[in-house]
Coordinates of C-alpha atoms and ligand atoms in Angstrom, one line a residue:
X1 CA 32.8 14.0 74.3
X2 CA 34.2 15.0 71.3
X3 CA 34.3 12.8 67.4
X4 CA 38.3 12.4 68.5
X5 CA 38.1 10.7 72.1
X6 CA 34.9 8.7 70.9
X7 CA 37.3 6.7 68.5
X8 CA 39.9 6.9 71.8
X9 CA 40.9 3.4 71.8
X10 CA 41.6 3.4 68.1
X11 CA 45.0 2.4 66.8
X12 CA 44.2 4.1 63.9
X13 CA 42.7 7.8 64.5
X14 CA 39.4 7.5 62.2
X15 CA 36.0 6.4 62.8
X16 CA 35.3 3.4 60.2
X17 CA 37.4 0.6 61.3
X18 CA 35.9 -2.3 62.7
X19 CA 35.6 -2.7 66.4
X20 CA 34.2 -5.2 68.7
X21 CA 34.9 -3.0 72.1
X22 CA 32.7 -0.1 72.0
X23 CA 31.5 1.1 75.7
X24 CA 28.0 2.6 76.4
X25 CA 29.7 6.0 76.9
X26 CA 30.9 6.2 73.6
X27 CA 27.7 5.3 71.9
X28 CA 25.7 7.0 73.9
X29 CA 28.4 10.1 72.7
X30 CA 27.3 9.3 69.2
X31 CA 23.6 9.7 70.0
X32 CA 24.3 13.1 71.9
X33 CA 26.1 15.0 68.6
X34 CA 24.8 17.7 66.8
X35 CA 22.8 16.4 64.6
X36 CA 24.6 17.6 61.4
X37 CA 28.1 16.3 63.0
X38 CA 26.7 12.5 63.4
X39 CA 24.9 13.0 59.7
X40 CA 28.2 13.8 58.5
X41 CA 29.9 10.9 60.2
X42 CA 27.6 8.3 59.4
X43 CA 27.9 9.1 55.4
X44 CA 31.5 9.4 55.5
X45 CA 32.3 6.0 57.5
X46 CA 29.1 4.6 55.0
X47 CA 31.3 6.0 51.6
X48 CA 34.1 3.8 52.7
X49 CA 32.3 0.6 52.4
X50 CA 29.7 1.2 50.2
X51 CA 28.3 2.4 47.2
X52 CA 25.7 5.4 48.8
X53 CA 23.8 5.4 45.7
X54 CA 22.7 1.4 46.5
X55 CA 20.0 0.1 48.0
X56 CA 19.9 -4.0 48.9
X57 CA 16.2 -5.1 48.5
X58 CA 14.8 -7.9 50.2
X59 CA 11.4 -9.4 50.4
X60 CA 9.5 -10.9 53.6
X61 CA 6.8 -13.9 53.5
X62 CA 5.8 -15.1 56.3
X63 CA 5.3 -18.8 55.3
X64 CA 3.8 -19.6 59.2
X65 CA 1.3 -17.0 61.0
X66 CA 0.5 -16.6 63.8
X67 CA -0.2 -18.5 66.7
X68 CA 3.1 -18.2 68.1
X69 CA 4.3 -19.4 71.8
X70 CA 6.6 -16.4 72.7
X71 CA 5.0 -13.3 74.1
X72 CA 7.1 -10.3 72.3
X73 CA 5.3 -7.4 73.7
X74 CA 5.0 -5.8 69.7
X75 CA 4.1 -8.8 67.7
X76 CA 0.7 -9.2 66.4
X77 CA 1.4 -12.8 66.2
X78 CA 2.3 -13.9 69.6
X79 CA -1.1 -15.8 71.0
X80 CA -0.5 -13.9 74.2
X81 CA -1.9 -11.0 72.0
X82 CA -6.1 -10.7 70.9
X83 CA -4.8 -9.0 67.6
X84 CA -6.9 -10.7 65.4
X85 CA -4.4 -12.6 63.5
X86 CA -5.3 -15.9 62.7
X87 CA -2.9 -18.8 63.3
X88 CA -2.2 -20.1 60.2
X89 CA -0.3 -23.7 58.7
X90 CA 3.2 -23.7 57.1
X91 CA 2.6 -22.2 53.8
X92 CA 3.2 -25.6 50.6
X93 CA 6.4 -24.9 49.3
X94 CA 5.0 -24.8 45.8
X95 CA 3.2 -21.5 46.8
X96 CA 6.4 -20.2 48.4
X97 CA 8.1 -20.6 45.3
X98 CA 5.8 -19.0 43.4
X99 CA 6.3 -15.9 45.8
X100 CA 10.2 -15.7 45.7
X101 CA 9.2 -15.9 41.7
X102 CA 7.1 -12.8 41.7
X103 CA 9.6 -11.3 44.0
X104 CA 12.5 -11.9 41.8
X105 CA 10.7 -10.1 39.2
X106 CA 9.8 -7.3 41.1
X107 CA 13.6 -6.6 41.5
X108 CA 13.9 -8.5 45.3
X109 CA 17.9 -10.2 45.9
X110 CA 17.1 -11.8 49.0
X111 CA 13.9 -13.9 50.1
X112 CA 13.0 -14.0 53.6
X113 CA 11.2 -16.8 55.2
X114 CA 9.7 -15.9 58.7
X115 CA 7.5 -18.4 60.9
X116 CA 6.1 -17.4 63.2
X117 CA 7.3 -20.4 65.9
X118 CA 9.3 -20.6 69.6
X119 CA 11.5 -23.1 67.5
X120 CA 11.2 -25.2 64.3
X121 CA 9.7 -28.8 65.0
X122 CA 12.2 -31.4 63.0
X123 CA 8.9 -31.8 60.9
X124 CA 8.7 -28.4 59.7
X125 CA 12.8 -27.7 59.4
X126 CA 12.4 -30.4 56.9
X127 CA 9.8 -28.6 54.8
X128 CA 11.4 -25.0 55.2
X129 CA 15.2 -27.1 54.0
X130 CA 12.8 -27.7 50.8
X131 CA 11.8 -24.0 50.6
X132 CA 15.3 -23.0 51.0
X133 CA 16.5 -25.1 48.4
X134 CA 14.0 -23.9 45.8
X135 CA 14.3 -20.6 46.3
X136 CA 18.1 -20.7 46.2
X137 CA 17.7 -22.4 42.9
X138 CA 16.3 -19.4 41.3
X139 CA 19.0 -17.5 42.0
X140 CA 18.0 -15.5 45.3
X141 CA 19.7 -15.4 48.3
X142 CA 18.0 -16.8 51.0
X143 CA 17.4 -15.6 54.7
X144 CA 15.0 -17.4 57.2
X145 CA 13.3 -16.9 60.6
X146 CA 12.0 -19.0 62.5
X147 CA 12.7 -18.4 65.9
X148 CA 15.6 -20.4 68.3
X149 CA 17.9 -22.6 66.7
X150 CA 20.7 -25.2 67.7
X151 CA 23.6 -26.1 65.9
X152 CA 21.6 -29.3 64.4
X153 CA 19.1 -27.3 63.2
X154 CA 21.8 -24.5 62.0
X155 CA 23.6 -26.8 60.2
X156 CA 20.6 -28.5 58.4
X157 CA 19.1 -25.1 57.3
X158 CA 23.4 -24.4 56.2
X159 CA 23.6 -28.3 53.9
X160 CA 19.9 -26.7 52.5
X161 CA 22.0 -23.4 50.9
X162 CA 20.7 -20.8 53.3
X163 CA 22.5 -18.0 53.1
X164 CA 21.4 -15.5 55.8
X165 CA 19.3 -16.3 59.2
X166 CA 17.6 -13.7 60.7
X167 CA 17.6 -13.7 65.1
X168 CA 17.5 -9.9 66.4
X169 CA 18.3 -8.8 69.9
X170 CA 14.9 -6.7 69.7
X171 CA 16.5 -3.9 72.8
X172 CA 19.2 -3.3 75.1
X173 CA 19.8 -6.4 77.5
X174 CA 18.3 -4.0 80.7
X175 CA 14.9 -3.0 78.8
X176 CA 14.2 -6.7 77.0
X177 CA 12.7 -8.1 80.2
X178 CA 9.7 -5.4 79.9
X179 CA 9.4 -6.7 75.9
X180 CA 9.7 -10.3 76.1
X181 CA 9.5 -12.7 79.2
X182 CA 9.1 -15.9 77.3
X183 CA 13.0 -16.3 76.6
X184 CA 15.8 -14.6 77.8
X185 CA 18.8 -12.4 76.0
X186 CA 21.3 -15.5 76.6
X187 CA 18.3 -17.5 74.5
X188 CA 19.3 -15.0 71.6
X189 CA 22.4 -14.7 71.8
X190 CA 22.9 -18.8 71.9
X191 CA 21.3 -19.2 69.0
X192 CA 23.1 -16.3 67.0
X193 CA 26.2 -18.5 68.3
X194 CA 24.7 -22.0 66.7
X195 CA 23.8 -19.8 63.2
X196 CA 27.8 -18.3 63.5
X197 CA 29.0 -22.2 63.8
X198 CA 26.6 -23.0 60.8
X199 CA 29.0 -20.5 58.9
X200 CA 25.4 -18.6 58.0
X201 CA 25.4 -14.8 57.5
X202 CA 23.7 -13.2 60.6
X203 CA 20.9 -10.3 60.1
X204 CA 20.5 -9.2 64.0
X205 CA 19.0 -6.1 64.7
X206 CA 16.2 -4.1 66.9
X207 CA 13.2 -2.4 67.2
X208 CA 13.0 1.1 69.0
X209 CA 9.7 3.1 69.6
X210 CA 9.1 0.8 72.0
X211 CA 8.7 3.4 75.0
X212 CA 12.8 2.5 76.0
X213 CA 15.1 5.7 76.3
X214 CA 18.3 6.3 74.5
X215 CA 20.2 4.7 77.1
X216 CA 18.1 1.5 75.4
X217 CA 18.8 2.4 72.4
X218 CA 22.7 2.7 73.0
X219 CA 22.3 -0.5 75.0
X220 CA 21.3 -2.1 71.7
X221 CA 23.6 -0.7 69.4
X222 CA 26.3 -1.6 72.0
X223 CA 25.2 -5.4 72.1
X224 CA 25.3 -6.0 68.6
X225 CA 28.4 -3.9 67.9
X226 CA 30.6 -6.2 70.7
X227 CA 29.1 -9.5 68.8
X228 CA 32.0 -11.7 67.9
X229 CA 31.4 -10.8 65.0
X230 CA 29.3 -7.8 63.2
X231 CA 26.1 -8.9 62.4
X232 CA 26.4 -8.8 58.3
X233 CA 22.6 -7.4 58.1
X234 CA 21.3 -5.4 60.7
X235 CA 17.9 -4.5 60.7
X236 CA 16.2 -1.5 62.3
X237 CA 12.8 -1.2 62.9
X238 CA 10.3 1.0 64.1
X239 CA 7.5 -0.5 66.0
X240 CA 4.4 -0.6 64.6
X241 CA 1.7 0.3 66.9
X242 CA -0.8 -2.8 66.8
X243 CA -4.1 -2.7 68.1
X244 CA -4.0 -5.7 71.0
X245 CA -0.6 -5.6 71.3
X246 CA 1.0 -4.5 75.0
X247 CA 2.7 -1.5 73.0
X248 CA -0.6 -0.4 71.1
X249 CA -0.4 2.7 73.1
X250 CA 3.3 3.5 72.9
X251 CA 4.8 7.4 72.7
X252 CA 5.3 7.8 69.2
X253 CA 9.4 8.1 68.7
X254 CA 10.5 11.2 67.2
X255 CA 11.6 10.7 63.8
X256 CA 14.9 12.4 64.7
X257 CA 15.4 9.6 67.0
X258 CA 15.3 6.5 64.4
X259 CA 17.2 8.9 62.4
X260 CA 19.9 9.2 64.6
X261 CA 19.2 5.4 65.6
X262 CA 20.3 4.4 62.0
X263 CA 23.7 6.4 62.1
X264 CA 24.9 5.4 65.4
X265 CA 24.5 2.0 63.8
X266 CA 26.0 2.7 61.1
X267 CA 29.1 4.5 62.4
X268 CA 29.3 1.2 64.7
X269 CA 29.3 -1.6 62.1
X270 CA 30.6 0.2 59.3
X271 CA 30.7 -2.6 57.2
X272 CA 27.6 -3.7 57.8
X273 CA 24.2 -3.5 56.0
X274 CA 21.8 -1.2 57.8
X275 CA 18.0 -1.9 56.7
X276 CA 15.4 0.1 57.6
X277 CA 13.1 -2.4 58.3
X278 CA 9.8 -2.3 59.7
X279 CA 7.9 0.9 60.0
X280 CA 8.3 2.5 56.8
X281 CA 4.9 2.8 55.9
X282 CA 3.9 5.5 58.1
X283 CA 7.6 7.1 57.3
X284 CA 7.9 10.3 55.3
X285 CA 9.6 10.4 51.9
X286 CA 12.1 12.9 54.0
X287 CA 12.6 10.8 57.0
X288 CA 13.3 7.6 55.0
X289 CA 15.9 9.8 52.6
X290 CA 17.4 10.7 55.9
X291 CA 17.6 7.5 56.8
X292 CA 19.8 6.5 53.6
X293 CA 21.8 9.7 54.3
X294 CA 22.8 8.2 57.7
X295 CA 24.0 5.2 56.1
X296 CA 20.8 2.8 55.8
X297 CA 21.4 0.7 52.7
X298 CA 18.6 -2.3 52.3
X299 CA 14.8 -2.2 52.5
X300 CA 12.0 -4.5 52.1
X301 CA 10.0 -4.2 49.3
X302 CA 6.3 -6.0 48.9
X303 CA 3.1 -4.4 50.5
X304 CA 3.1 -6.3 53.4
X305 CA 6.2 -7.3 56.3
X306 CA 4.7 -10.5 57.5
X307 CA 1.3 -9.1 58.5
X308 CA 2.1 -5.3 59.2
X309 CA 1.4 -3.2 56.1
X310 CA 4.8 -2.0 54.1
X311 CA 4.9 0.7 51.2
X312 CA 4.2 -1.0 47.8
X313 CA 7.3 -1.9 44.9
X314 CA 5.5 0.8 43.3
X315 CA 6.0 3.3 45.6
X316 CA 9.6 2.6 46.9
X317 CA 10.7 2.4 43.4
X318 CA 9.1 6.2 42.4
X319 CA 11.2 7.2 45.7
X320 CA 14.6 5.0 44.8
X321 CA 14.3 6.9 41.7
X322 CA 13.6 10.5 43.5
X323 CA 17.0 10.1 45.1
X324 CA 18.6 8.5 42.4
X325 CA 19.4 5.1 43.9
X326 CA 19.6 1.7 42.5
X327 CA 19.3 -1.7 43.7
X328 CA 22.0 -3.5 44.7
X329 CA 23.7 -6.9 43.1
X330 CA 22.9 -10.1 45.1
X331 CA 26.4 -10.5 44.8
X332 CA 27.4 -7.7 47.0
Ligands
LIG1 S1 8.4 -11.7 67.2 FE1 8.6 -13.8 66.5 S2 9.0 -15.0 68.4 FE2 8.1 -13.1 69.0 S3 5.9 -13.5 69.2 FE3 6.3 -12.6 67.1 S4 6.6 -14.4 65.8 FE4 6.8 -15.1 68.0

């Protein structure tokens, strides 16, 4: 299949508009092209949305560890898993804020909350509606996740000023039985639906290295492409291998793969910010720049993604300046 009859049900003839209809055989077109082709694709469709030279940085906490009821087949914190993380309480708000502080200074726009919980317990919504509304006062956006919501809940965490909730699809609908067992796909996507009727910004993504084929992978990229609506952050992470974990032993992916991962993505929901999430810190310098070139355009910064390591500010910020790019404005 060729770049031409991949966009075949376009009105207009180019790659970049926004479409809701992709079919596996087109994605799965995307994944099969020469790599240069798909490179090339990827940063075109990316120029005509974005700035390439800018990089949206977010920051992680995990304010609840481990300890968690769901049995996600890479998660250290699932108590399905002997990992060795402890289960910890809901972090005070007053040490949450002092987090988002330090993050704001270290450059961070956004300020993610994770928990590690099935669902929030009214309790515990009320104390993260606190954290969100500190942190939004200093001038951060804010993004949570904390597992299933319903449109209470949605709405609650919307009156509280968040701006972003995070909920990702993890795989393709055929391979996420063999990750997770403890909720289904539907489970997901209802409670992507309740965060949509909250009117909060969606960051929905996946994780591949997970031992699923490309197939999966299109199966994923597929999903979140025919949302209702494009997932405004969509996160792509490769899975880090942790001891105790059912994937411990998974085939490394090649890092052409993720690579090619990211563009597909980004050639699917152009306007879209791709972050290359977890995984980074056992990523080359050249697989990461790769990465950007294929249109990924937000990272986390801070040494730690909620309790898997992550490069250090320091040493993104000596590689954002290698390649010449800066962070982005909160604002865009
Ligand atoms: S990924 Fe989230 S829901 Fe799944 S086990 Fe980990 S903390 Fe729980």
């Amino acid at each position: 299949m060729s770049l031409a009859s991949i966009d075949s049900h376009a009105s207009q003839p180019a790659l970049g508009r926004v479409r809701h209809d992709w079919t596996r055989a087109e994605i799965r077109a995307l994944f099969a092209l020469p790599f240069p082709e798909l490179m090339f694709e990827a940063q075109r469709i990316h120029r005509l949305h974005f700035d390439p030279s800018e990089v949206q940085i977010s920051t992680l906490l995990s304010i609840k560890t481990g300890g968690c009821a769901e049995d996600c087949a890479y998660c250290p914190q699932s108590a399905h898993h002997d990992t060795g993380v402890e289960a910890g309480k809901l972090m005070a708000i007053d040490a949450v804020l002092a987090e988002a502080r330090a993050a704001k200074a270290a450059g961070a726009s956004r300020f993610c909350m994770g928990a590690a919980w099935r669902e929030p317990k009214a309790r515990d919504l009320d104390t993260v509606c606190a954290m969100v509304e500190g942190v939004k006062a200093l001038g951060l956006e804010t993004c949570a996740t904390l597992g299933m919501l319903d449109q209470g809940q949605a709405h609650r965490l919307k009156a509280a000023g968040l701006d972003y909730y995070n909920h990702n699809l993890d795989t393709s609908p055929e391979f996420y039985g063999t990750i997770i067992t403890t909720r289904t796909f539907q489970d997901r996507l209802d409670t992507l639906d309740a965060v949509r009727a909250a009117e909060i910004n969606v960051c929905c993504g996946g994780i591949v290295g997970m031992g699923e084929g490309v197939e999966d992978r299109a199966g994923m990229i597929v999903a979140l492409a025919n949302l209702p609506m494009h997932p405004e952050s969509v996160p792509i992470n490769l899975l880090v291998k942790v001891e105790g974990t059912p994937l411990t032993g998974a085939a490394t992916l090649d890092p052409f793969d993720f690579v090619r991962t990211i563009a597909v993505a980004r050639i699917a929901m152009p306007k879209s910010v791709v972050r290359l999430s977890a995984g980074r810190e056992d990523m080359s310098e050249e697989t990461q720049a790769l990465c950007f070139l294929a249109g990924a355009n937000s990272i986390f910064y801070g040494p730690k993604l909620l309790t898997t390591p992550n490069p250090g500010p320091d040493r993104d910020r000596a590689l954002m300046h290698k390649l010449g790019l800066r962070p982005m404005d909160p604002a865009e």
